[in-house]
Amino acid sequence: MKILLFGATGMLGQRIAAELAGRGHDVTGLSRSGPVKGDVRDAATLAKGHDAVISAIAPPRDGTEPGPPFLAANRALIEGVRAAGVRRLIVVGGAGSLKVPSGVDLVDTPGFPESLKKEALAARAALELYREVTDLDWTYVSPAAELAPGERTGAFRLGGDMLLTDERGRSAISAEDLAVAIADEVEQNAHPRSRITAAY
């Protein structure tokens, strides 16, 4: 497949690019600051001729780019992909919008890190934006609560809107294994117009 990847120089983006390339896909990796520059706001031009588009961008954690600009970027991405004639869109979001057993979103639970709250709320708003889109095969991928570089095991669980935890109550996945889950979804298109999550 010919795949366009936004956010390719980030911690997760680098691993998504490597995973897809390792599977033989033709990946065009773009970022706002990397060697090959490209912004989601230019998706209408950049996405032409691709089979799928992946967005691994995230709002800055320091709050310098809060909800509205991030939402505008996602609106531009939707419109651009649509204009380019690409139906398949994978968007990496956050874990904050996943439900915990009490029924509330993780971001709304006591003890959720204040430093991550703006980023989580912006990502949740983006999810609601995608849920209104019916003409694209989008999939919104929420990682586990803990996401960090680690080992590629290929062994993890997939879920929907609920936060996945292990027997000790921990919700975690390596960036390498989340990249595997994302690559699987690009290839299989198993969850169009829905949100999925992956964790151990």
Tab-separated table of C-alpha atoms in Angstrom:
chain	number	residue	atom	x	y	z
A	1	MET	CA	0.000	0.000	0.000
A	2	LYS	CA	0.996	3.616	-0.494
A	3	ILE	CA	0.593	5.311	2.879
A	4	LEU	CA	0.959	8.946	3.957
A	5	LEU	CA	2.021	9.389	7.590
A	6	PHE	CA	1.768	12.718	9.422
A	7	GLY	CA	3.824	13.065	12.598
A	8	ALA	CA	6.485	10.694	11.306
A	9	THR	CA	9.312	12.037	13.477
A	10	GLY	CA	7.511	11.585	16.791
A	11	MET	CA	8.102	8.752	19.244
A	12	LEU	CA	5.191	6.746	17.878
A	13	GLY	CA	5.368	8.026	14.306
A	14	GLN	CA	8.896	6.710	13.845
A	15	ARG	CA	7.787	3.254	14.949
A	16	ILE	CA	4.692	3.276	12.737
A	17	ALA	CA	6.871	4.163	9.748
A	18	ALA	CA	9.350	1.393	10.562
A	19	GLU	CA	6.607	-1.203	11.073
A	20	LEU	CA	4.872	-0.380	7.805
A	21	ALA	CA	8.130	-0.242	5.847
A	22	GLY	CA	9.084	-3.600	7.319
A	23	ARG	CA	5.879	-5.032	5.889
A	24	GLY	CA	6.766	-3.764	2.434
A	25	HIS	CA	4.505	-0.721	2.295
A	26	ASP	CA	5.504	2.514	0.567
A	27	VAL	CA	5.455	5.084	3.382
A	28	THR	CA	5.721	8.844	2.911
A	29	GLY	CA	6.571	10.243	6.330
A	30	LEU	CA	5.893	13.923	6.987
A	31	SER	CA	6.238	16.238	9.952
A	32	ARG	CA	6.270	19.954	10.619
A	33	SER	CA	9.916	19.960	11.712
A	34	GLY	CA	11.551	16.881	10.168
A	35	PRO	CA	13.589	16.502	6.981
A	36	VAL	CA	10.440	16.016	4.888
A	37	LYS	CA	8.025	18.751	5.907
A	38	GLY	CA	4.262	18.536	5.548
A	39	ASP	CA	1.239	19.693	7.521
A	40	VAL	CA	-2.190	18.090	7.852
A	41	ARG	CA	-3.657	21.362	6.645
A	42	ASP	CA	-2.212	20.506	3.228
A	43	ALA	CA	-3.704	17.010	3.139
A	44	ALA	CA	-5.826	17.742	0.063
A	45	THR	CA	-2.643	17.982	-1.994
A	46	LEU	CA	-0.334	15.672	-0.051
A	47	ALA	CA	-2.732	12.717	0.219
A	48	LYS	CA	-3.465	12.392	-3.500
A	49	GLY	CA	-2.526	9.006	-4.886
A	50	HIS	CA	-2.269	7.316	-1.484
A	51	ASP	CA	-4.257	4.290	-0.328
A	52	ALA	CA	-4.400	5.409	3.304
A	53	VAL	CA	-3.480	8.322	5.550
A	54	ILE	CA	-2.274	8.033	9.147
A	55	SER	CA	-2.155	10.961	11.560
A	56	ALA	CA	0.138	10.554	14.567
A	57	ILE	CA	0.081	14.233	15.523
A	58	ALA	CA	-0.814	15.352	19.036
A	59	PRO	CA	-1.460	18.679	20.752
A	60	PRO	CA	1.530	19.898	22.801
A	61	ARG	CA	1.382	18.857	26.440
A	62	ASP	CA	2.429	22.295	27.659
A	63	GLY	CA	-0.890	23.786	26.546
A	64	THR	CA	0.637	26.127	23.967
A	65	GLU	CA	-1.754	24.743	21.363
A	66	PRO	CA	-4.984	23.892	23.199
A	67	GLY	CA	-8.173	22.370	21.868
A	68	PRO	CA	-9.389	24.726	19.119
A	69	PRO	CA	-6.231	24.718	16.906
A	70	PHE	CA	-5.943	20.937	17.260
A	71	LEU	CA	-9.591	20.533	16.295
A	72	ALA	CA	-9.070	22.852	13.333
A	73	ALA	CA	-6.128	20.710	12.216
A	74	ASN	CA	-8.277	17.580	12.399
A	75	ARG	CA	-11.104	19.252	10.496
A	76	ALA	CA	-8.590	20.213	7.814
A	77	LEU	CA	-7.305	16.651	7.738
A	78	ILE	CA	-10.812	15.251	7.230
A	79	GLU	CA	-11.600	17.745	4.491
A	80	GLY	CA	-8.222	17.226	2.831
A	81	VAL	CA	-8.406	13.441	2.797
A	82	ARG	CA	-11.918	13.693	1.432
A	83	ALA	CA	-10.818	16.097	-1.313
A	84	ALA	CA	-7.889	13.834	-2.210
A	85	GLY	CA	-10.242	10.909	-2.717
A	86	VAL	CA	-8.729	8.763	0.049
A	87	ARG	CA	-11.236	6.823	2.149
A	88	ARG	CA	-8.925	5.157	4.669
A	89	LEU	CA	-7.832	7.331	7.589
A	90	ILE	CA	-6.170	6.205	10.823
A	91	VAL	CA	-5.955	8.759	13.630
A	92	VAL	CA	-3.902	8.227	16.774
A	93	GLY	CA	-5.616	9.757	19.768
A	94	GLY	CA	-5.219	9.614	23.526
A	95	ALA	CA	-6.248	7.302	26.326
A	96	GLY	CA	-8.113	10.002	28.258
A	97	SER	CA	-11.399	9.417	26.421
A	98	LEU	CA	-11.468	5.688	27.255
A	99	LYS	CA	-14.077	4.607	29.777
A	100	VAL	CA	-13.195	3.192	33.191
A	101	PRO	CA	-15.471	0.675	35.001
A	102	SER	CA	-17.398	3.472	36.775
A	103	GLY	CA	-18.556	4.676	33.350
A	104	VAL	CA	-16.681	7.970	33.221
A	105	ASP	CA	-13.820	8.848	30.910
A	106	LEU	CA	-10.311	8.355	32.269
A	107	VAL	CA	-9.586	12.080	31.899
A	108	ASP	CA	-12.490	12.843	34.269
A	109	THR	CA	-11.302	10.536	37.071
A	110	PRO	CA	-9.686	11.882	40.255
A	111	GLY	CA	-5.939	11.774	40.042
A	112	PHE	CA	-5.665	12.145	36.277
A	113	PRO	CA	-2.397	14.070	35.763
A	114	GLU	CA	-3.107	17.775	35.478
A	115	SER	CA	-0.162	18.170	33.109
A	116	LEU	CA	-1.858	15.875	30.584
A	117	LYS	CA	-5.404	17.167	30.912
A	118	LYS	CA	-5.385	19.787	28.119
A	119	GLU	CA	-3.919	17.278	25.681
A	120	ALA	CA	-6.461	14.625	26.714
A	121	LEU	CA	-9.439	16.961	26.400
A	122	ALA	CA	-8.309	18.099	22.949
A	123	ALA	CA	-7.934	14.484	21.819
A	124	ARG	CA	-11.394	13.645	23.181
A	125	ALA	CA	-12.920	16.538	21.277
A	126	ALA	CA	-11.221	15.241	18.125
A	127	LEU	CA	-12.761	11.807	18.659
A	128	GLU	CA	-16.218	13.372	18.788
A	129	LEU	CA	-15.419	15.180	15.553
A	130	TYR	CA	-14.559	11.910	13.797
A	131	ARG	CA	-17.684	10.226	15.109
A	132	GLU	CA	-19.701	12.632	12.960
A	133	VAL	CA	-17.896	11.526	9.778
A	134	THR	CA	-19.819	8.894	7.810
A	135	ASP	CA	-18.217	9.036	4.357
A	136	LEU	CA	-14.656	8.008	5.318
A	137	ASP	CA	-13.324	4.714	6.688
A	138	TRP	CA	-11.684	6.352	9.693
A	139	THR	CA	-10.398	4.496	12.739
A	140	TYR	CA	-9.434	6.334	15.916
A	141	VAL	CA	-6.733	4.487	17.869
A	142	SER	CA	-6.402	5.159	21.603
A	143	PRO	CA	-3.283	3.772	23.261
A	144	ALA	CA	-3.191	2.290	26.728
A	145	ALA	CA	-2.777	4.744	29.605
A	146	GLU	CA	0.971	4.127	29.624
A	147	LEU	CA	2.736	4.376	26.258
A	148	ALA	CA	6.514	4.324	26.019
A	149	PRO	CA	9.300	2.893	23.868
A	150	GLY	CA	9.867	-0.772	24.546
A	151	GLU	CA	9.764	-4.200	22.983
A	152	ARG	CA	7.890	-5.363	19.900
A	153	THR	CA	6.121	-8.517	21.082
A	154	GLY	CA	3.133	-8.626	18.742
A	155	ALA	CA	1.108	-9.919	21.705
A	156	PHE	CA	-1.539	-7.513	22.972
A	157	ARG	CA	-5.297	-7.180	23.312
A	158	LEU	CA	-7.609	-4.996	21.259
A	159	GLY	CA	-10.642	-3.274	22.723
A	160	GLY	CA	-13.189	-0.592	21.967
A	161	ASP	CA	-14.208	2.274	24.231
A	162	MET	CA	-13.138	0.712	27.547
A	163	LEU	CA	-9.694	1.190	29.084
A	164	LEU	CA	-7.918	-2.177	29.012
A	165	THR	CA	-5.994	-3.162	32.146
A	166	ASP	CA	-4.062	-6.251	33.210
A	167	GLU	CA	-4.681	-8.339	36.322
A	168	ARG	CA	-2.795	-5.756	38.407
A	169	GLY	CA	-4.906	-2.904	37.079
A	170	ARG	CA	-2.154	-1.497	34.892
A	171	SER	CA	-2.930	-0.182	31.404
A	172	ALA	CA	0.199	-0.171	29.256
A	173	ILE	CA	1.616	-0.924	25.815
A	174	SER	CA	4.928	-0.286	24.089
A	175	ALA	CA	5.064	2.166	21.213
A	176	GLU	CA	6.404	-0.690	19.096
A	177	ASP	CA	3.332	-2.857	19.749
A	178	LEU	CA	0.917	0.031	19.249
A	179	ALA	CA	2.575	0.508	15.859
A	180	VAL	CA	1.846	-3.166	15.121
A	181	ALA	CA	-1.816	-2.641	16.013
A	182	ILE	CA	-1.991	0.426	13.776
A	183	ALA	CA	-0.314	-1.361	10.862
A	184	ASP	CA	-2.714	-4.293	11.272
A	185	GLU	CA	-5.659	-1.900	11.150
A	186	VAL	CA	-4.363	-0.160	8.025
A	187	GLU	CA	-4.031	-3.500	6.255
A	188	GLN	CA	-7.240	-5.142	7.461
A	189	ASN	CA	-9.658	-2.201	7.789
A	190	ALA	CA	-11.339	-4.251	10.525
A	191	HIS	CA	-12.814	-1.323	12.492
A	192	PRO	CA	-14.051	1.365	10.090
A	193	ARG	CA	-15.785	4.368	11.663
A	194	SER	CA	-14.995	3.278	15.203
A	195	ARG	CA	-12.485	3.712	18.011
A	196	ILE	CA	-10.161	0.943	19.102
A	197	THR	CA	-7.581	0.615	21.838
A	198	ALA	CA	-4.644	-1.721	22.412
A	199	ALA	CA	-2.979	-2.829	25.653
A	200	TYR	CA	-1.342	-5.818	27.298
